[in-house]
Coordinates of C-alpha atoms in Angstrom, one line a residue:
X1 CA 8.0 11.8 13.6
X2 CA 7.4 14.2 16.7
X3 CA 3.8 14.5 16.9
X4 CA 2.9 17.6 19.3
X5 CA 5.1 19.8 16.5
X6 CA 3.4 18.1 13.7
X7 CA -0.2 18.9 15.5
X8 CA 1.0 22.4 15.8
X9 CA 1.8 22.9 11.8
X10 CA -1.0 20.6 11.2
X11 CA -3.5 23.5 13.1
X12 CA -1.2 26.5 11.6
X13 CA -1.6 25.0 8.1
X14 CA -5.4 24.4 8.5
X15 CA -5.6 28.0 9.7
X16 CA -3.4 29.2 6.4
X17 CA -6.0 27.2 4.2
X18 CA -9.2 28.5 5.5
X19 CA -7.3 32.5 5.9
X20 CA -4.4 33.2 3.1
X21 CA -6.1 29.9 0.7
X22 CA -8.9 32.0 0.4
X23 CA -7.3 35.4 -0.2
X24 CA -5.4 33.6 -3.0
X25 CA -8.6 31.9 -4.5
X26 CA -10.4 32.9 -7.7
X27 CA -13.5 32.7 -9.9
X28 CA -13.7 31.1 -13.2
X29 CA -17.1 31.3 -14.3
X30 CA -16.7 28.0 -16.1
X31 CA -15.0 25.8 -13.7
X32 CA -15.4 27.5 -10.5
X33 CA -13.4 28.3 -7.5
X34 CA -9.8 27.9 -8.2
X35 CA -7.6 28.0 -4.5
X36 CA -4.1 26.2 -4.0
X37 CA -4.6 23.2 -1.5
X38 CA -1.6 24.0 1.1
X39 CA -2.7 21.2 3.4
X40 CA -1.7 18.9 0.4
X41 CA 2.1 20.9 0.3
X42 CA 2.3 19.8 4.0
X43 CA 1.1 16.7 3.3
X44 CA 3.0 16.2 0.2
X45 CA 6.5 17.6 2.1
X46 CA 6.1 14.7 4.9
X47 CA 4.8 12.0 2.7
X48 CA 8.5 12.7 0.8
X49 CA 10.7 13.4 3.8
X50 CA 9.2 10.4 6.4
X51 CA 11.0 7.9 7.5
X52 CA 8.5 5.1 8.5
X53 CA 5.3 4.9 6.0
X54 CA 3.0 4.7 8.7
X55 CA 4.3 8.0 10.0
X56 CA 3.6 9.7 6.5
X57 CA -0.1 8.2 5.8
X58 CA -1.1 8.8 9.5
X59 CA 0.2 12.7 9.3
X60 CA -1.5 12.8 5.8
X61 CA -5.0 11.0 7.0
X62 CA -4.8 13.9 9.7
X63 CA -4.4 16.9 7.3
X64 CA -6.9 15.5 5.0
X65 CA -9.1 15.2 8.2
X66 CA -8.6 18.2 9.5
X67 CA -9.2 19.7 5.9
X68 CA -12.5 17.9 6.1
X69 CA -13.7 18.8 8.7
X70 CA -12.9 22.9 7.8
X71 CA -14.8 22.5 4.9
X72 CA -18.0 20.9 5.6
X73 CA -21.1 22.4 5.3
X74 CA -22.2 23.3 8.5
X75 CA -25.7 22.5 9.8
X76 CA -28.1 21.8 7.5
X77 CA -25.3 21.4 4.7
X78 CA -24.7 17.4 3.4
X79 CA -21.0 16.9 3.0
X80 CA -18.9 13.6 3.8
X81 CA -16.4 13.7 6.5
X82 CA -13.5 11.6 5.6
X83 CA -13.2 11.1 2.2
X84 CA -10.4 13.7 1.8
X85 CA -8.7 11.7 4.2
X86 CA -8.7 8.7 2.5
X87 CA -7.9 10.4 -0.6
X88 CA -4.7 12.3 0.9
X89 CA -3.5 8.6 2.2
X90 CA -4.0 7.0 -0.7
X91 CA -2.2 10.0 -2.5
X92 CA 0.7 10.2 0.6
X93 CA 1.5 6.7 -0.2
X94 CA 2.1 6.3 -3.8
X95 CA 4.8 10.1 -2.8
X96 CA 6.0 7.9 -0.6
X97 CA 6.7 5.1 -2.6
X98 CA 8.4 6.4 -5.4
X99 CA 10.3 9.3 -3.9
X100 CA 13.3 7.5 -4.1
X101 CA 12.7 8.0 -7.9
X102 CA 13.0 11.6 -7.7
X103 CA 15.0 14.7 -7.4
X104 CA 12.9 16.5 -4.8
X105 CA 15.1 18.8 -4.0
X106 CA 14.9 20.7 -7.1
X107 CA 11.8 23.4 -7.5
X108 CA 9.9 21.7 -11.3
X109 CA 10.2 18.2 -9.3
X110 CA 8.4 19.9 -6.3
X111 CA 6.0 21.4 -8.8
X112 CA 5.0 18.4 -10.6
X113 CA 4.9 16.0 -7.4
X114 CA 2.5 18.9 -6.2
X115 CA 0.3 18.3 -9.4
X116 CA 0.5 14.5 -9.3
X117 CA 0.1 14.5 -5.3
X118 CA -3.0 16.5 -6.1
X119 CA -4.9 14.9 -8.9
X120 CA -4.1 11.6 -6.7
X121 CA -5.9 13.1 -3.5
X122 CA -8.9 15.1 -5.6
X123 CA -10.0 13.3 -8.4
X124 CA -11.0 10.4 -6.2
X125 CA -12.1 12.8 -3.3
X126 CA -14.5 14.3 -6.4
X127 CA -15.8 11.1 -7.5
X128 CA -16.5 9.9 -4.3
X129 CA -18.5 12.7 -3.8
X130 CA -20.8 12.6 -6.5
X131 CA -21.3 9.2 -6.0
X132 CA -22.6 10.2 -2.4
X133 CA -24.5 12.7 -4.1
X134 CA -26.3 10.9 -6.6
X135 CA -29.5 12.2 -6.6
X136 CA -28.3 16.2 -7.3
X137 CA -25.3 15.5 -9.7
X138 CA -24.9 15.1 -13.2
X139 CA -22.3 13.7 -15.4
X140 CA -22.0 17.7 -16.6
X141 CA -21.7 18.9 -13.0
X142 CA -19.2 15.6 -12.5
X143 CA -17.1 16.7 -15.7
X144 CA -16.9 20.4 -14.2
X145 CA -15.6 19.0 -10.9
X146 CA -13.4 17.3 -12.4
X147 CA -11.9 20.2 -14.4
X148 CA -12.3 22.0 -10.7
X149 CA -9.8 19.3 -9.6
X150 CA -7.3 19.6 -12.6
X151 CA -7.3 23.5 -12.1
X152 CA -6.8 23.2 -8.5
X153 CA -3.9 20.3 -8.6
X154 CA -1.9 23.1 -10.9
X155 CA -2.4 25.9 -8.9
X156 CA -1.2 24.0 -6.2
X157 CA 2.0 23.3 -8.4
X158 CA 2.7 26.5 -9.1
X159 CA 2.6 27.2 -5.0
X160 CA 4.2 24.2 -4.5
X161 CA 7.9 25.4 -4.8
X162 CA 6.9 28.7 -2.2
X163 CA 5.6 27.2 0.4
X164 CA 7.8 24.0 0.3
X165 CA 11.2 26.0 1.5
X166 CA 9.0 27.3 4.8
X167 CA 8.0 23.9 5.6
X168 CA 12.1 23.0 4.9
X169 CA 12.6 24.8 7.6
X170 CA 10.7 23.4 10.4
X171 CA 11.8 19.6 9.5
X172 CA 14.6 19.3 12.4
X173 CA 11.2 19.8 14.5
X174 CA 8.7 17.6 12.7
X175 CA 11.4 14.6 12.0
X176 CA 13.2 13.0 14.5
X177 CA 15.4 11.8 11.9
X178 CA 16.1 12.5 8.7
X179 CA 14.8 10.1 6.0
X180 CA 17.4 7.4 4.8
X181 CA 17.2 6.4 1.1
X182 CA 18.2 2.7 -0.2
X183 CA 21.5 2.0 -1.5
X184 CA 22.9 5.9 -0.6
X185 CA 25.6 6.6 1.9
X186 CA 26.5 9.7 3.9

């Protein structure tokens, strides 16, 4: 993994989030705020083309860092720094274990690995959350961040397949070498 190029996209995608993530974001009066997570894409398109594990849970700690830290309240606001991390390891890691298992070069596999890449990272991001926040939440505000999560883990599916290719396209810079998979030859 080349790292300066990887802190370069790593700051570009950040920037994307918090500028074209919001542009693309909506309102659902029952759920919420409904935006794509494109640091999870990144995330998601090293965590399947890595070729050392630690490379892809150390580049996903870092997005889900960085993505942490662009979202917290502010001063005066009470939000946890880190737990997005954790989550996009924990997430980057079970990609990266069974990617041998899939076809990720075609666009429904990118889709769904999106979803499941996703609902891996937020769901226990979410959770952890309202466990921190105890005293304000509510199993009914719980169940509606949940459903938050869910919405957000498709909509980042369905962007999943765009913003995939563009990332494709910066790999000879981000890997040093390409990924080798078990039991193929070139």
């Amino acid at each position: 993994m080349r790292w300066v190029p990887f802190a370069i996209l790593a700051y570009l995608v950040i920037v994307l989030q918090c500028s074209l993530g919001q542009m693309l974001t909506f309102e659902i009066s029952a759920i919420g705020s409904i935006g794509p997570d494109l640091a999870a894409v990144a995330a998601l398109f090293i965590a399947l083309h890595a070729r050392r594990a630690a490379d892809a849970l150390l580049a996903a700690w870092v997005l889900g860092f960085a993505l942490d830290l662009s979202s917290a309240s502010g001063p005066g606001g009470v939000t946890a720094v880190g737990p997005m991390a954790l989550a996009y390891v924990l997430a980057a890691g079970a990609v990266y274990k069974i990617r041998e298992a899939l076809f990720a070069e075609r666009v429904l596999t990118r889709a769904v690995i999106g979803v499941i890449f996703c609902l891996l990272a937020h769901l226990p991001w979410v959770t952890l959350q309202t466990i921190l926040a105890h005293n304000v939440m509510t199993w009914q505000a719980y169940g509606a961040r949940l459903l938050q999560a869910m919405a957000i883990s498709a909509y980042t599916g369905v962007v999943t397949p765009v913003f995939y290719p563009l990332l494709d396209r910066v790999r000879k810079w981000l890997l040093s070498v390409p990924a080798e998979r078990p039991g193929r030859r070139r």
